[in-house]
Short mmCIF file of C-alpha atoms in Angstrom, two decimals:
data_model
loop_
_atom_site.label_atom_id
_atom_site.label_comp_id
_atom_site.label_asym_id
_atom_site.label_seq_id
_atom_site.Cartn_x
_atom_site.Cartn_y
_atom_site.Cartn_z
CA MET A 19 123.94 91.08 101.10
CA ASP A 20 124.32 88.00 98.79
CA LEU A 21 125.87 88.48 95.57
CA ILE A 22 123.34 87.70 92.82
CA PHE A 23 125.00 85.74 90.07
CA GLN A 24 122.77 86.50 86.92
CA LYS A 25 126.20 84.36 84.92
CA GLY A 26 128.60 82.11 87.04
CA SER A 27 127.45 81.01 90.56
CA LYS A 28 129.16 81.93 94.03
CA GLU A 29 130.24 77.84 94.42
CA SER A 30 132.75 78.45 91.60
CA PRO A 31 133.19 82.35 90.80
CA LYS A 32 136.25 82.98 88.01
CA GLY A 33 138.14 85.80 89.26
CA HIS A 34 136.57 88.45 86.66
CA ALA A 35 133.27 89.68 86.51
CA LEU A 36 130.86 91.97 85.07
CA LEU A 37 129.03 93.72 87.50
CA TYR A 38 125.99 96.09 86.52
CA PHE A 39 123.46 98.16 88.08
CA THR A 40 120.20 100.04 87.15
CA ASN A 41 119.45 103.28 87.44
CA LYS A 42 116.67 103.94 90.33
CA ASP A 43 115.22 106.68 87.72
CA ASN A 44 115.01 104.50 84.61
CA PRO A 45 115.28 100.94 85.49
CA SER A 46 115.71 100.34 81.71
CA GLU A 47 118.99 101.96 81.54
CA ILE A 48 122.30 99.69 82.80
CA TRP A 49 125.55 100.90 83.93
CA GLY A 50 128.46 98.80 85.19
CA THR A 51 132.20 98.22 85.94
CA TYR A 52 134.75 95.61 85.62
CA ILE A 53 136.00 93.70 88.82
CA ILE A 54 138.74 91.11 88.47
CA THR A 55 141.12 89.54 91.02
CA LEU A 56 145.18 88.88 90.15
CA PRO A 57 145.81 85.33 90.14
CA ILE A 58 149.35 86.56 91.17
CA GLU A 59 150.47 88.34 94.21
CA VAL A 60 151.89 91.19 93.57
CA ASP A 61 154.23 93.11 96.22
CA ILE A 62 153.26 96.72 95.04
CA LYS A 63 156.28 98.48 96.61
CA LYS A 64 158.65 96.66 94.53
CA TYR A 65 157.17 99.21 91.11
CA MET A 66 157.37 102.00 93.36
CA PRO A 67 159.97 104.74 93.55
CA PRO A 68 162.26 104.42 96.92
CA PHE A 69 160.68 108.56 98.09
CA LEU A 70 156.85 106.85 97.27
CA VAL A 71 157.60 104.18 99.47
CA ASN A 72 159.28 106.03 102.78
CA ASP A 73 156.16 108.08 102.38
CA ASN A 74 153.71 105.01 102.24
CA ASN A 75 154.59 102.59 104.85
CA ALA A 76 151.07 101.42 105.29
CA ILE A 77 150.59 100.08 101.84
CA ASN A 78 149.25 96.98 101.72
CA SER A 79 149.63 94.98 99.03
CA SER A 80 147.15 92.88 99.28
CA ASP A 81 144.93 96.16 98.20
CA PHE A 82 145.90 95.92 95.17
CA ASN A 83 145.22 92.18 94.33
CA SER A 84 141.89 93.16 93.21
CA PHE A 85 140.04 95.96 91.87
CA ALA A 86 137.27 97.69 90.14
CA PHE A 87 137.62 99.91 86.75
CA PRO A 88 136.10 102.24 85.99
CA PRO A 89 135.64 102.86 90.05
CA SER A 90 132.21 103.97 89.13
CA PRO A 91 129.88 102.69 87.20
CA GLU A 92 129.48 103.86 83.46
CA LEU A 93 126.84 103.78 81.09
CA ILE A 94 126.99 100.63 79.29
CA GLY A 95 123.05 100.64 77.65
CA THR A 96 120.98 97.62 78.06
CA ILE A 97 120.65 94.00 80.24
CA GLU A 98 120.97 92.48 76.93
CA ASN A 99 124.71 94.54 76.17
CA MET A 100 125.90 93.22 79.14
CA GLN A 101 124.50 89.44 79.22
CA ASP A 102 125.90 89.44 75.35
CA LEU A 103 129.38 90.43 76.69
CA ALA A 104 129.28 88.48 79.45
CA GLU A 105 129.09 85.26 77.45
CA LEU A 106 131.43 86.36 74.53
CA ARG A 107 134.21 87.24 77.40
CA ASP A 108 133.56 84.30 79.33
CA GLU A 109 132.50 86.37 82.28
CA ASP A 110 130.78 86.37 85.68
CA LEU A 111 127.91 88.51 85.76
CA ILE A 112 126.58 90.29 88.73
CA ASP A 113 123.49 92.26 89.60
CA GLY A 114 124.57 94.90 91.93
CA GLY A 115 120.92 96.41 91.98
CA SER A 116 119.84 99.81 91.47
CA ILE A 117 121.68 103.22 92.19
CA ASP A 118 121.60 107.03 91.87
CA ILE A 119 123.45 107.75 89.27
CA ASN A 120 124.77 111.21 90.61
CA ASP A 121 125.68 109.94 93.69
CA SER A 122 128.90 108.75 92.65
CA ALA A 123 130.86 108.88 96.22
CA ASN A 124 128.11 106.04 97.51
CA ASN A 125 128.24 104.28 94.48
CA MET A 126 132.21 103.76 94.48
CA MET A 127 131.62 102.61 98.11
CA LYS A 128 128.90 100.13 96.80
CA ILE A 129 131.20 98.67 94.32
CA ASN A 130 134.24 98.32 97.01
CA GLU A 131 132.04 96.11 99.11
CA ILE A 132 130.73 93.85 96.42
CA LEU A 133 134.46 93.60 95.23
CA SER A 134 135.40 92.58 98.85
CA GLN A 135 132.92 89.75 98.65
CA TYR A 136 133.50 88.34 95.30
CA LEU A 137 137.55 88.49 96.28
CA ASN A 138 136.70 86.40 99.22
CA LEU A 139 134.53 83.94 97.51
CA TYR A 140 136.92 83.51 95.23
CA LEU A 141 139.69 82.70 97.61
CA ASN A 142 137.57 81.03 99.90
CA ASN A 143 137.04 78.68 96.77
CA ASN A 144 140.37 78.62 95.41
CA SER A 145 141.52 77.21 98.62
CA LYS A 146 139.10 74.37 98.86
CA GLN A 147 140.35 73.63 95.33
CA ILE A 148 144.14 73.29 96.78
CA GLU A 149 143.34 71.40 100.00
CA GLU A 150 141.43 68.74 98.01
CA ARG A 151 144.07 68.53 95.73
CA ASP A 152 146.52 68.56 98.72
CA GLU A 153 144.74 65.94 100.18
CA LYS A 154 145.23 63.37 97.27
CA ASP A 155 148.27 60.79 96.91
CA PRO A 156 151.12 62.90 95.03
CA GLU A 157 151.41 60.22 92.38
CA ASP A 158 147.60 61.27 91.32
CA THR A 159 148.98 64.57 90.34
CA ASN A 160 150.28 64.96 86.59
CA VAL A 161 151.01 67.89 84.39
CA ASN A 162 147.44 67.18 82.99
CA SER A 163 145.79 69.20 85.79
CA LEU A 164 147.77 72.54 84.91
CA MET A 165 146.63 71.95 81.57
CA TYR A 166 143.06 71.57 82.53
CA GLU A 167 143.02 74.44 85.13
CA PHE A 168 143.72 76.89 82.04
CA MET A 169 141.18 75.72 79.86
CA ASN A 170 138.00 77.12 79.36
CA VAL A 171 134.27 75.79 79.84
CA ASN A 172 134.15 74.04 76.00
CA ASP A 173 137.46 73.04 76.21
CA ARG A 174 137.02 71.25 79.62
CA MET A 175 134.35 69.53 78.12
CA THR A 176 135.96 68.28 75.04
CA GLU A 177 138.52 67.16 77.43
CA LEU A 178 136.04 64.80 78.93
CA SER A 179 134.43 63.83 76.26
CA LYS A 180 137.77 62.51 74.64
CA LEU A 181 138.64 60.66 78.10
CA LEU A 182 134.94 59.21 78.31
CA SER A 183 135.56 57.81 74.89
CA LYS A 184 139.21 56.47 75.86
CA LEU A 185 137.79 55.30 78.93
CA LEU A 186 134.60 52.95 77.33
CA PHE A 187 137.40 52.08 74.58
CA ALA A 188 139.64 50.74 77.46
CA ILE A 189 136.39 48.99 79.20
CA GLU A 190 135.78 46.93 76.26
CA ASN A 191 139.10 45.83 75.79
CA SER A 192 139.37 44.80 79.40
CA GLN A 193 142.98 46.99 79.62
CA ASP A 194 143.04 47.92 83.27
CA SER A 195 146.26 49.81 83.27
CA LEU A 196 144.60 52.32 80.63
CA ILE A 197 140.90 52.04 82.71
CA SER A 198 143.35 53.30 85.31
CA GLU A 199 145.09 55.94 83.77
CA CYS A 200 141.70 57.23 82.39
CA GLU A 201 139.91 57.56 85.89
CA LYS A 202 142.87 59.39 87.19
CA ASP A 203 142.57 61.75 84.44
CA ILE A 204 138.67 61.99 84.73
CA GLU A 205 139.30 62.86 88.61
CA SER A 206 141.59 65.25 87.87
CA LEU A 207 139.54 66.90 85.49
CA ALA A 208 136.57 66.83 87.56
CA THR A 209 138.12 68.90 90.51
CA PHE A 210 137.43 71.82 87.76
CA TYR A 211 133.56 71.08 88.32
CA PRO A 212 131.32 71.77 90.97
CA MET A 213 130.31 68.86 92.73
CA ASN A 214 126.85 69.35 91.17
CA HIS A 215 127.98 68.72 87.76
CA LYS A 216 127.82 64.88 88.66
CA ILE A 217 131.12 63.73 86.54
CA ASN A 218 131.29 60.74 89.25
CA LYS A 219 127.38 59.97 87.85
CA ILE A 220 129.15 59.70 84.23
CA VAL A 221 132.21 57.98 84.90
CA GLU A 222 129.92 55.23 87.01
CA TYR A 223 127.37 54.72 84.41
CA THR A 224 130.38 54.54 81.42
CA LYS A 225 131.90 51.14 83.62
CA ILE A 226 128.26 49.74 83.47
CA LYS A 227 127.28 47.62 80.65
CA ASN A 228 124.06 48.33 78.70
CA LYS A 229 124.46 51.74 80.99
CA SER A 230 125.57 53.94 78.37
CA LYS A 231 122.60 55.62 77.76
CA ILE A 232 122.43 57.01 80.95
CA ALA A 233 126.05 58.14 80.77
CA GLU A 234 125.13 59.78 77.75
CA LEU A 235 122.48 62.05 79.20
CA TYR A 236 124.21 62.56 82.34
CA PHE A 237 127.33 64.07 79.97
CA LYS A 238 124.51 66.28 77.90
CA ARG A 239 123.10 67.85 81.12
CA CYS A 240 126.49 68.49 82.56
CA LEU A 241 127.36 70.24 79.12
CA TYR A 242 124.29 72.05 79.50
CA LEU A 243 124.65 73.06 83.24
CA ALA A 244 128.42 74.43 82.08
CA LYS A 245 126.83 76.39 79.56
CA GLU A 246 123.92 77.75 81.92
CA ASN A 247 121.44 76.54 79.75
CA TYR A 248 119.35 75.51 83.05
CA GLU A 249 116.26 75.10 80.82
CA LYS A 250 118.05 72.41 79.06
CA VAL A 251 119.09 70.61 82.35
CA GLU A 252 115.51 70.73 83.63
CA GLU A 253 114.59 68.60 80.55
CA TYR A 254 117.91 66.29 80.62
CA GLU A 255 116.98 65.72 84.56
CA LYS A 256 113.53 64.29 83.95
CA LEU A 257 115.14 62.02 81.24
CA ILE A 258 117.79 60.62 83.34
CA GLU A 259 114.98 60.17 86.44
CA GLN A 260 112.44 57.87 83.39
CA GLN A 261 116.00 56.11 82.62
CA GLU A 262 117.07 55.56 86.42
CA ASN A 263 113.30 54.82 87.34
#
């Protein structure tokens, strides 16, 4: 089955998510767990006593690269509780469907299936981003990309705003070297956004004289898309369409 993201997206999973289920006998009752994929590969045998390693040769370190805790869903309360928690912690939020809360074995199996799917999505997305960065000229890489990687959504949007202001200043003052520098930094930052955020459109209209209004609309569309406020996204898409036509 395809994972149902209530917050976040399968195109760019964060690597950590709140997973919730509804009680099939009481749909208003929400049960949940937390799933995470570790960003660092660990050889678990290094941290086990030798006698345990010898007795557990079949242990695969990859089995410890992701996990769910608690292993069986716990009572959370309402869906609003999960939504608020996901928003507060900037987590992906996944709807796991309905469960029989008395069938612990089946529930644990279902969590593991979802965890496996989530891990695959995360690894596939990660490998694509790495390939895209590796294809670029090594000279284009810079220390900023490392900083961008550890920024949250709000920080990245703030950084994008600063870079666009800097780019506009460089264009208005015909500073070609600064223009090139800004474009490289924005390109580096853009790798952390899905394609549908259309960072390229923001840059494109920023560089065109008398088109700053459209650039601003694309930026606000990107902002609300990053915040997953799809009602606002639709509003700005209509405004963009009016300006472009």
